[in-house]
CSV table of C-alpha atoms in Angstrom, one decimal:
chain,number,residue,atom,x,y,z
K,24,MET,CA,25.4,17.1,-40.8
K,25,PHE,CA,23.9,13.6,-41.5
K,26,ALA,CA,25.7,13.3,-44.9
K,27,ASP,CA,29.1,13.3,-43.4
K,28,ARG,CA,28.2,10.8,-40.7
K,29,TRP,CA,26.6,8.4,-43.2
K,30,LYS,CA,29.5,8.7,-45.5
K,31,GLN,CA,31.8,7.7,-42.7
K,32,ILE,CA,29.7,4.7,-41.8
K,33,LEU,CA,29.6,3.5,-45.4
K,34,SER,CA,33.4,3.8,-45.7
K,35,LEU,CA,33.9,1.8,-42.5
K,36,ARG,CA,31.3,-0.9,-42.8
K,37,GLY,CA,29.2,-0.4,-46.0
K,38,ASP,CA,29.1,-4.1,-46.9
K,39,GLU,CA,28.4,-5.3,-43.4
K,40,THR,CA,24.9,-6.1,-42.2
K,41,ALA,CA,23.0,-3.1,-40.9
K,42,LEU,CA,19.6,-4.7,-40.4
K,43,TRP,CA,18.5,-8.2,-39.9
K,44,HIS,CA,14.8,-9.1,-40.4
K,45,PRO,CA,12.9,-12.4,-40.8
K,46,GLY,CA,13.3,-12.3,-44.6
K,47,GLY,CA,17.0,-11.8,-44.5
K,48,ALA,CA,19.4,-9.0,-44.0
K,49,LEU,CA,20.4,-5.6,-45.5
K,50,SER,CA,23.8,-4.1,-45.6
K,51,TYR,CA,24.4,-0.4,-45.2
K,52,HIS,CA,24.9,0.0,-48.9
K,53,ALA,CA,21.7,-1.9,-49.6
K,54,LEU,CA,19.8,0.4,-47.2
K,55,GLU,CA,21.1,3.4,-49.1
K,56,ALA,CA,20.0,1.9,-52.4
K,57,ALA,CA,16.6,1.2,-51.1
K,58,ALA,CA,16.3,4.7,-49.6
K,59,ARG,CA,17.3,6.5,-52.8
K,60,ALA,CA,14.7,4.5,-54.7
K,61,LEU,CA,11.9,5.2,-52.3
K,62,PRO,CA,9.1,7.4,-53.8
K,63,VAL,CA,8.6,10.7,-52.0
K,64,GLN,CA,5.1,11.7,-50.9
K,65,SER,CA,3.3,15.0,-50.8
K,66,CYS,CA,1.3,16.8,-48.1
K,67,GLY,CA,-0.1,20.3,-48.0
K,68,ARG,CA,1.3,20.8,-44.5
K,69,LEU,CA,4.6,18.9,-44.8
K,70,GLY,CA,5.3,19.5,-48.5
K,71,ARG,CA,7.3,16.6,-49.9
K,72,TYR,CA,8.0,14.1,-47.2
K,73,TYR,CA,8.6,10.4,-46.5
K,74,LEU,CA,6.2,8.2,-44.5
K,75,ALA,CA,8.0,5.8,-42.1
K,76,GLN,CA,5.3,3.2,-41.4
K,77,GLY,CA,5.3,-0.6,-41.4
K,78,ASP,CA,7.9,-3.1,-40.3
K,79,GLY,CA,11.5,-2.4,-39.2
K,80,PRO,CA,13.0,-2.3,-42.7
K,81,GLU,CA,10.3,0.1,-44.1
K,82,VAL,CA,10.7,2.5,-41.2
K,83,THR,CA,14.5,2.4,-41.4
K,84,ILE,CA,14.6,3.0,-45.2
K,85,ALA,CA,12.1,5.9,-45.0
K,86,LEU,CA,14.2,7.6,-42.2
K,87,LEU,CA,17.3,7.2,-44.3
K,88,ALA,CA,15.6,8.6,-47.4
K,89,GLY,CA,14.5,11.7,-45.5
K,90,PHE,CA,17.9,12.3,-43.8
K,91,LEU,CA,19.8,11.9,-47.1
K,92,THR,CA,17.5,14.3,-49.0
K,93,GLY,CA,16.8,16.8,-46.2
K,94,LYS,CA,13.0,16.1,-46.4
K,95,PRO,CA,10.9,15.5,-43.3
K,96,VAL,CA,10.0,12.0,-42.2
K,97,GLN,CA,6.7,11.3,-40.4
K,98,VAL,CA,6.9,8.2,-38.2
K,99,VAL,CA,3.6,6.3,-37.7
K,100,GLU,CA,2.9,3.1,-35.8
K,101,LYS,CA,2.0,0.2,-38.2
K,102,ASP,CA,-1.5,-0.1,-36.8
K,103,ARG,CA,-2.3,3.6,-36.7
K,104,THR,CA,-3.7,6.1,-39.3
K,105,ARG,CA,-1.5,8.9,-40.3
K,106,ARG,CA,-2.4,12.2,-38.7
K,107,VAL,CA,-2.1,15.2,-41.0
K,108,PRO,CA,-0.4,18.0,-39.0
K,109,ALA,CA,-2.8,20.7,-38.0
K,110,CYS,CA,-0.3,23.5,-38.7
K,111,CYS,CA,2.3,24.4,-41.3
K,112,VAL,CA,5.6,22.7,-40.5
K,113,PRO,CA,8.8,24.7,-40.1
K,114,ARG,CA,11.3,24.2,-42.9
K,115,ASN,CA,14.0,22.8,-40.6
K,116,VAL,CA,11.8,19.9,-39.4
K,117,ALA,CA,13.5,16.5,-40.0
K,118,LEU,CA,11.3,14.2,-38.0
K,119,VAL,CA,7.6,14.2,-37.1
K,120,LYS,CA,6.4,11.9,-34.4
K,121,GLN,CA,2.7,11.0,-34.0
K,122,THR,CA,2.0,10.0,-30.4
K,123,VAL,CA,-0.5,10.3,-27.5
K,124,GLY,CA,2.0,10.4,-24.6
K,125,SER,CA,1.0,11.3,-21.1
K,126,SER,CA,-1.3,14.1,-22.2
K,127,GLY,CA,-3.8,11.7,-23.6
K,128,VAL,CA,-4.1,13.8,-26.8
K,129,ARG,CA,-3.0,12.3,-30.1
K,130,ARG,CA,-1.0,14.9,-32.1
K,131,CYS,CA,2.2,15.5,-34.0
K,132,GLN,CA,5.6,16.5,-32.5
K,133,PHE,CA,8.3,18.2,-34.6
K,134,PHE,CA,12.1,17.8,-34.4
K,135,THR,CA,15.1,19.1,-36.2
K,136,PHE,CA,17.9,16.7,-37.2
K,137,ALA,CA,20.1,18.3,-34.6
K,138,GLN,CA,17.6,17.5,-31.9
K,139,VAL,CA,17.2,13.9,-33.1
K,140,ALA,CA,21.0,13.5,-33.2
K,141,ALA,CA,21.5,15.0,-29.7
K,142,ASP,CA,19.1,12.4,-28.2
K,143,VAL,CA,20.6,9.5,-30.2
K,144,ASP,CA,24.2,10.4,-29.4
K,145,ARG,CA,23.4,11.0,-25.7
K,146,LEU,CA,22.0,7.5,-25.4
K,147,HIS,CA,24.9,6.0,-27.4
K,148,VAL,CA,27.4,7.4,-24.9
K,149,ALA,CA,25.5,7.0,-21.7
K,150,LEU,CA,24.5,3.4,-22.4
K,151,GLY,CA,27.9,2.4,-23.9
K,152,LEU,CA,26.3,1.2,-27.1
K,153,GLY,CA,29.7,1.3,-28.8
K,154,GLN,CA,30.7,-1.8,-26.9
K,155,CYS,CA,27.6,-3.8,-28.1
K,156,GLY,CA,27.6,-6.0,-31.1
K,157,ALA,CA,24.0,-5.4,-32.2
K,158,ALA,CA,20.8,-4.0,-30.9
K,159,LEU,CA,17.8,-6.3,-30.8
K,160,ALA,CA,14.5,-4.6,-31.6
K,161,PRO,CA,11.5,-6.8,-30.4
K,162,LEU,CA,9.6,-3.5,-29.7
K,163,SER,CA,8.1,-1.0,-32.1
K,164,VAL,CA,10.7,1.1,-33.9
K,165,ALA,CA,8.0,3.7,-34.5
K,166,HIS,CA,7.8,4.3,-30.8
K,167,SER,CA,10.3,6.8,-29.3
K,168,PHE,CA,12.0,4.3,-27.1
K,169,GLY,CA,12.5,1.7,-29.9
K,170,LEU,CA,13.3,4.4,-32.5
K,171,THR,CA,16.2,6.0,-30.6
K,172,THR,CA,17.7,2.9,-29.2
K,173,THR,CA,17.7,0.8,-32.3
K,174,VAL,CA,17.3,1.9,-36.0
K,175,LEU,CA,18.4,5.5,-35.3
K,176,GLN,CA,21.5,4.1,-33.7
K,177,THR,CA,22.1,2.1,-36.9
K,178,LEU,CA,21.7,5.2,-39.1
K,179,LEU,CA,23.7,7.7,-37.0
K,180,ASN,CA,26.2,5.5,-35.2
K,181,GLY,CA,26.6,2.3,-37.2
K,182,LEU,CA,25.2,-0.1,-34.5
K,183,PRO,CA,23.4,-2.8,-36.5
K,184,THR,CA,19.8,-3.7,-35.5
K,185,HIS,CA,18.2,-7.1,-35.5
K,186,TRP,CA,14.5,-6.3,-36.0
K,187,LEU,CA,11.8,-8.8,-34.8
K,188,PRO,CA,8.1,-8.6,-35.6
K,189,THR,CA,7.2,-9.9,-32.2
K,190,PRO,CA,8.9,-10.3,-28.8
K,191,PHE,CA,7.9,-14.0,-28.6
K,192,PRO,CA,10.6,-16.2,-27.0
K,193,CYS,CA,11.0,-18.5,-30.0
K,194,GLY,CA,12.1,-15.6,-32.3
K,195,MET,CA,14.1,-14.0,-29.5
K,196,THR,CA,16.1,-17.2,-28.9
K,197,GLU,CA,17.0,-17.5,-32.6
K,198,ALA,CA,18.0,-13.8,-32.8
K,199,LEU,CA,20.1,-13.9,-29.6
K,200,GLY,CA,21.9,-17.0,-30.9
K,201,MET,CA,23.2,-14.9,-33.8
K,202,HIS,CA,24.9,-12.2,-31.8
K,203,GLU,CA,27.5,-11.7,-29.2
K,204,ASP,CA,27.3,-8.8,-26.7
K,205,ALA,CA,23.7,-7.9,-27.7
K,206,PHE,CA,21.9,-4.9,-26.5
K,207,LEU,CA,18.3,-5.7,-25.5
K,208,PRO,CA,15.8,-2.9,-24.9
K,209,GLY,CA,12.3,-3.8,-23.7
K,210,VAL,CA,9.3,-2.5,-21.8
K,211,PRO,CA,8.5,-4.1,-18.4
K,212,ALA,CA,5.7,-6.2,-19.8
K,213,MET,CA,8.2,-7.8,-22.3
K,214,TRP,CA,10.8,-8.4,-19.6
K,215,LYS,CA,8.1,-10.1,-17.4
K,216,ALA,CA,7.1,-12.4,-20.3
K,217,TRP,CA,10.7,-13.3,-21.0
K,218,MET,CA,11.3,-14.2,-17.4
K,219,ILE,CA,8.2,-16.4,-17.3
K,220,SER,CA,9.3,-18.2,-20.5
K,221,GLY,CA,12.8,-18.8,-19.2
K,222,LEU,CA,14.4,-17.0,-22.2
K,223,ASP,CA,18.2,-17.5,-22.1
K,224,LEU,CA,19.9,-14.0,-21.9
K,225,GLY,CA,23.4,-15.3,-21.8
K,226,ARG,CA,24.4,-13.4,-24.9
K,227,VAL,CA,23.0,-10.1,-23.7
K,228,LYS,CA,25.6,-7.5,-22.7
K,229,LEU,CA,23.2,-4.7,-21.9
K,230,ALA,CA,19.6,-4.9,-20.7
K,231,VAL,CA,17.4,-1.8,-20.5
K,232,SER,CA,13.8,-1.2,-19.5
K,233,ALA,CA,11.7,1.9,-20.3
K,234,GLY,CA,8.2,2.9,-21.1
K,235,SER,CA,6.6,2.1,-17.7
K,236,PRO,CA,7.7,2.0,-14.1
K,237,LEU,CA,10.1,-0.9,-13.4
K,238,THR,CA,9.3,-2.8,-10.2
K,239,LEU,CA,12.0,-3.9,-7.8
K,240,GLU,CA,10.6,-7.4,-8.1
K,241,LEU,CA,11.0,-7.6,-11.9
K,242,GLU,CA,14.5,-6.2,-11.7
K,243,GLY,CA,15.4,-8.8,-9.1
K,244,LYS,CA,14.0,-11.6,-11.2
K,245,VAL,CA,16.2,-10.6,-14.2
K,246,ARG,CA,19.2,-10.5,-11.9
K,247,ASP,CA,18.5,-13.8,-10.3
K,248,SER,CA,17.8,-15.7,-13.5
K,249,SER,CA,20.6,-14.2,-15.7
K,250,GLN,CA,23.0,-12.3,-13.5
K,251,LEU,CA,22.1,-9.2,-15.6
K,252,LYS,CA,21.4,-5.7,-14.2
K,253,LEU,CA,18.2,-4.5,-15.8
K,254,HIS,CA,18.9,-0.8,-16.2
K,255,ASN,CA,16.1,1.7,-15.8
K,256,LEU,CA,15.8,4.4,-18.6
K,257,TYR,CA,13.4,7.3,-18.4
K,258,GLY,CA,12.4,9.9,-21.0
K,259,THR,CA,9.5,11.3,-22.9
K,260,SER,CA,8.8,11.5,-26.6
K,261,GLU,CA,9.0,15.4,-26.4
K,262,THR,CA,12.4,15.4,-24.7
K,263,GLY,CA,14.2,12.2,-25.5
K,264,ALA,CA,16.1,10.4,-22.8
K,265,ILE,CA,16.2,12.2,-19.5
K,266,SER,CA,17.7,10.0,-16.8
K,267,TYR,CA,19.4,6.5,-16.6
K,268,ASP,CA,20.3,4.1,-13.8
K,269,ALA,CA,23.9,3.3,-14.9
K,270,THR,CA,24.8,1.5,-11.7
K,271,GLU,CA,25.3,-2.3,-11.4
K,272,ALA,CA,23.8,-2.4,-7.9
K,273,PRO,CA,20.1,-3.3,-7.4
K,274,ARG,CA,17.8,-0.3,-6.8
K,275,THR,CA,16.3,0.0,-3.3
K,276,GLU,CA,13.4,2.2,-4.3
K,277,ALA,CA,10.9,1.4,-7.0
K,278,GLY,CA,10.6,5.1,-8.1
K,279,ASP,CA,14.4,5.4,-8.7
K,280,LEU,CA,14.9,6.7,-12.2
K,281,GLY,CA,18.6,7.0,-12.0
K,282,THR,CA,20.4,10.3,-12.5
K,283,LEU,CA,20.0,13.0,-15.2
K,284,LEU,CA,22.0,12.3,-18.3
K,285,PRO,CA,24.8,14.7,-19.3
K,286,GLY,CA,23.5,17.8,-21.0
K,287,VAL,CA,20.0,17.4,-19.5
K,288,ASN,CA,18.9,20.0,-17.0
K,289,ALA,CA,15.7,19.6,-14.9
K,290,THR,CA,13.7,21.4,-12.3
K,291,THR,CA,10.2,20.9,-10.8
K,292,GLU,CA,7.1,23.1,-11.1
K,293,GLN,CA,4.4,22.2,-8.7
K,294,GLY,CA,5.8,18.8,-8.5
K,295,ARG,CA,5.9,18.2,-12.3
K,296,LEU,CA,9.2,17.8,-14.1
K,297,LEU,CA,10.5,20.5,-16.4
K,298,VAL,CA,13.3,19.5,-18.8
K,299,GLU,CA,15.8,21.6,-20.7
K,300,SER,CA,18.1,20.1,-23.3
K,301,ASP,CA,19.3,20.2,-26.9
K,302,ALA,CA,17.1,17.2,-27.7
K,303,VAL,CA,13.7,18.8,-26.7
K,304,GLY,CA,11.6,19.2,-29.8
K,305,LEU,CA,10.2,22.3,-31.5
K,306,GLY,CA,6.6,21.8,-30.3
K,307,TYR,CA,3.2,20.2,-31.1
K,308,ASP,CA,0.9,20.8,-34.1
K,309,THR,CA,-1.9,21.7,-31.6
K,310,VAL,CA,-1.3,23.2,-28.1
K,311,GLN,CA,-3.4,22.7,-25.0
K,312,PRO,CA,-3.8,25.5,-22.4
K,313,GLY,CA,-0.9,25.8,-20.0
K,314,GLU,CA,1.5,23.5,-21.9
K,315,LEU,CA,5.2,24.2,-22.3
K,316,PHE,CA,7.0,22.6,-25.2
K,317,HIS,CA,9.3,24.9,-27.2
K,318,HIS,CA,12.7,26.7,-27.2
K,319,GLY,CA,14.4,23.6,-25.7
K,320,ARG,CA,12.1,23.3,-22.7
K,321,HIS,CA,9.2,20.9,-21.9
K,322,ARG,CA,7.1,20.6,-18.8
K,323,THR,CA,6.1,16.9,-18.6
K,324,TRP,CA,3.0,15.4,-17.0
K,325,ASP,CA,5.1,13.4,-14.6
K,326,CYS,CA,5.3,14.2,-10.9
K,327,VAL,CA,8.8,13.6,-9.6
K,328,LYS,CA,11.2,14.2,-6.8
K,329,LEU,CA,14.6,15.7,-7.8
K,330,LYS,CA,17.5,15.7,-5.5
K,331,GLY,CA,20.7,16.9,-7.0
K,332,GLY,CA,20.9,14.9,-10.2
K,333,ALA,CA,18.9,12.0,-8.8
K,334,LEU,CA,15.3,11.6,-10.1
K,335,SER,CA,12.5,9.7,-8.5
K,336,TYR,CA,9.1,9.0,-10.0
K,337,VAL,CA,6.0,9.8,-8.0
K,338,GLY,CA,3.1,9.6,-10.5
K,339,CYS,CA,1.5,11.1,-13.6
K,340,ASP,CA,-1.0,13.9,-13.8
K,341,GLY,CA,-1.8,13.3,-17.5
K,342,ALA,CA,-5.0,11.9,-18.9
K,343,GLY,CA,-3.2,9.4,-21.1
K,344,ILE,CA,-3.7,5.7,-20.3
K,345,ASN,CA,-0.6,3.5,-20.0
K,346,VAL,CA,-1.4,-0.1,-21.0
K,347,ALA,CA,1.8,-2.1,-20.9
K,348,SER,CA,3.8,0.9,-22.0
K,349,ARG,CA,1.4,1.7,-24.9
K,350,LYS,CA,-0.1,5.2,-24.4
K,351,LEU,CA,-3.8,5.5,-25.2
K,352,SER,CA,-6.1,8.4,-25.8
K,353,PRO,CA,-9.3,8.4,-23.8
K,354,THR,CA,-10.9,10.6,-26.4
K,355,VAL,CA,-10.2,8.3,-29.2
K,356,ILE,CA,-11.6,5.2,-27.4
K,357,ALA,CA,-14.7,7.1,-26.2
K,358,GLU,CA,-15.4,8.3,-29.8
K,359,LYS,CA,-15.0,4.8,-31.2
K,360,ILE,CA,-17.5,3.4,-28.6
K,361,ARG,CA,-20.0,6.3,-29.4
K,362,GLN,CA,-19.8,5.6,-33.1
K,363,ALA,CA,-20.3,1.8,-32.6
K,364,THR,CA,-23.2,2.0,-30.2
K,365,GLY,CA,-24.9,5.3,-30.7
K,366,VAL,CA,-24.6,6.1,-27.0
K,367,ARG,CA,-23.6,9.7,-26.4
K,368,HIS,CA,-22.6,9.5,-22.8
K,369,VAL,CA,-19.2,7.7,-22.7
K,370,ARG,CA,-16.3,8.5,-20.4
K,371,ILE,CA,-13.0,6.6,-20.6
K,372,HIS,CA,-10.2,6.7,-18.0
K,373,GLY,CA,-7.4,4.5,-16.7
K,374,HIS,CA,-7.3,2.6,-13.4
K,375,THR,CA,-4.3,1.1,-11.7
K,376,SER,CA,-4.0,-2.5,-12.8
K,377,ARG,CA,-3.4,-5.4,-10.4
K,378,ASP,CA,-0.6,-6.4,-12.8
K,379,PRO,CA,2.2,-3.8,-12.3
K,380,GLU,CA,3.7,-4.4,-15.7
K,381,ARG,CA,0.4,-3.7,-17.3
K,382,VAL,CA,0.3,-0.4,-15.4
K,383,GLN,CA,-3.3,0.5,-16.1
K,384,ASP,CA,-6.6,-1.0,-17.2
K,385,VAL,CA,-9.1,0.9,-19.4
K,386,VAL,CA,-12.4,1.7,-17.7
K,387,ALA,CA,-15.5,2.6,-19.7
K,388,CYS,CA,-18.3,4.6,-18.0
K,389,ILE,CA,-21.4,4.4,-20.1
K,390,GLY,CA,-24.7,6.2,-19.9
K,391,VAL,CA,-27.0,3.2,-20.3
K,392,THR,CA,-29.3,1.2,-18.0
K,393,PRO,CA,-28.2,-2.1,-16.3
K,394,GLU,CA,-30.5,-4.0,-18.7
K,395,GLN,CA,-28.7,-2.5,-21.7
K,396,LEU,CA,-25.2,-3.3,-20.6
K,397,THR,CA,-25.1,-6.8,-21.9
K,398,CYS,CA,-22.4,-9.0,-23.4
K,399,GLU,CA,-23.8,-8.2,-26.8
K,400,PHE,CA,-23.6,-4.4,-26.1
K,401,LYS,CA,-19.9,-4.7,-25.0
K,402,SER,CA,-19.1,-6.8,-28.0
K,403,LYS,CA,-20.6,-4.1,-30.3
K,404,ALA,CA,-18.9,-1.3,-28.4
K,405,CYS,CA,-15.5,-3.0,-28.8
K,406,ALA,CA,-15.9,-4.0,-32.5
K,407,THR,CA,-13.6,-1.2,-33.8
K,408,LEU,CA,-11.2,-1.1,-30.8
K,409,ALA,CA,-7.6,-2.4,-30.9
K,410,PRO,CA,-7.1,-5.2,-28.4
K,411,TRP,CA,-5.2,-3.0,-26.0
K,412,GLU,CA,-8.0,-0.4,-26.1
K,413,VAL,CA,-10.7,-2.8,-24.9
K,414,PRO,CA,-12.1,-1.8,-21.5
K,415,ARG,CA,-11.5,-4.3,-18.7
K,416,HIS,CA,-14.0,-2.7,-16.5
K,417,TRP,CA,-17.5,-1.2,-17.3
K,418,ARG,CA,-19.4,1.3,-15.2
K,419,ILE,CA,-22.9,2.6,-15.5
K,420,GLU,CA,-23.3,6.4,-15.1
K,421,ASN,CA,-26.5,8.4,-15.0
K,422,PRO,CA,-27.5,9.0,-18.6
K,423,GLY,CA,-29.8,11.8,-17.8
K,424,ARG,CA,-27.1,14.2,-16.7
K,425,VAL,CA,-24.8,16.0,-19.0
K,426,ASN,CA,-21.4,17.1,-17.8
K,427,PRO,CA,-20.7,20.8,-18.4
K,428,ASP,CA,-17.2,19.8,-19.4
K,429,ALA,CA,-18.5,18.0,-22.5
K,430,GLY,CA,-16.0,17.8,-25.3
K,431,ARG,CA,-12.9,18.0,-23.1
K,432,ALA,CA,-9.8,16.8,-24.9
K,433,ASP,CA,-9.1,14.2,-22.2
K,434,GLY,CA,-12.3,12.3,-23.0
K,435,MET,CA,-13.7,12.9,-19.5
K,436,GLY,CA,-16.6,15.1,-20.5
K,437,ASP,CA,-19.9,14.3,-22.2
K,438,VAL,CA,-21.2,12.2,-19.2
K,439,GLY,CA,-22.9,12.7,-15.9
K,440,THR,CA,-20.7,12.6,-12.9
K,441,GLN,CA,-23.1,10.5,-10.7
K,442,MET,CA,-22.0,6.9,-10.5
K,443,ALA,CA,-24.8,4.5,-10.5
K,444,LEU,CA,-23.5,0.9,-10.7
K,445,PRO,CA,-20.1,-0.8,-11.3
K,446,VAL,CA,-20.1,-3.7,-13.8
K,447,SER,CA,-16.9,-5.5,-14.5
């Protein structure tokens, strides 16, 4: 399936630029040469596979290598450690995502090439990407949103990508100056920063936001400053894109997620969204009780209202913490703090941030005394945390009580439930 598509792209634009990056540019032919030269790796669970980890070019080349040879590709964020799948992987797996998502549990998700292509093609048509000159990628191309809107569009549909290592305005200005009719995807925190910096969006043809709720205020600022409609896109890593606000009119409700994309069917179960489509993956490497993710169906953690094909966001029931569209695992953060401090009683959860684009703050509930919760203790506790994992709020909980739910996958166990003292 992929071979025919790639052959056609090469015949039409093989010598054209496929991927811009700070060090130069790569044509489609150059991408293929690099992909065919890439060494294959081996794993007891995956067999022979390619690891897509690093900057934009490294991820793109590894994806192409896997698609060309029919071997699975595992995509891992640059700053993460690769997770070895906890189960044997089906032979038809083409893509392995490693993500936390709304569940709050870091694990692997498996997809066939047909499922990957269904999502990429659905987005290509719905967003009208064939009318854009290039996709800018100031966001992680190892994250589902960045992956399917940029480098996978390059490999499957021939839309060139301009990859940037950061979303900072200086690099963005230079990149935008190189392209007409650019497609710019970004998370709300990025769009807020671009508005504050006064970034000139005059060459942007299509502006899309995903990853976190888009406020009416931010959408209005983009429209007022650049006369652009900031389109709201919604999906999950398990299902791919689900709904899209394709209208040019401003939304009137903050929860408005647009309408279901063609080929996507949805219902609600106890308020949570259940999605059926040909892009829904094969499943996880480990399954939590009550989850549904197989046979083209996935029950998300998101609570929504569904009226006809119109989707409205209400909230999320998952334990995952959303910090500026980066999904964090409470369990992972809690374990890092335990190892750094020796304190057994640690509970991590998210709390609504005063900054709507940040979405949530990390809260650490610690089983220590007020005298122990010093600046030195916090510094030690955070020594191995990534910047976005660092708690913004600290709480003291009774260290003498042990929660019977100790060891829960959401990181909410192992501590007493009696709150003693809040300390920010």
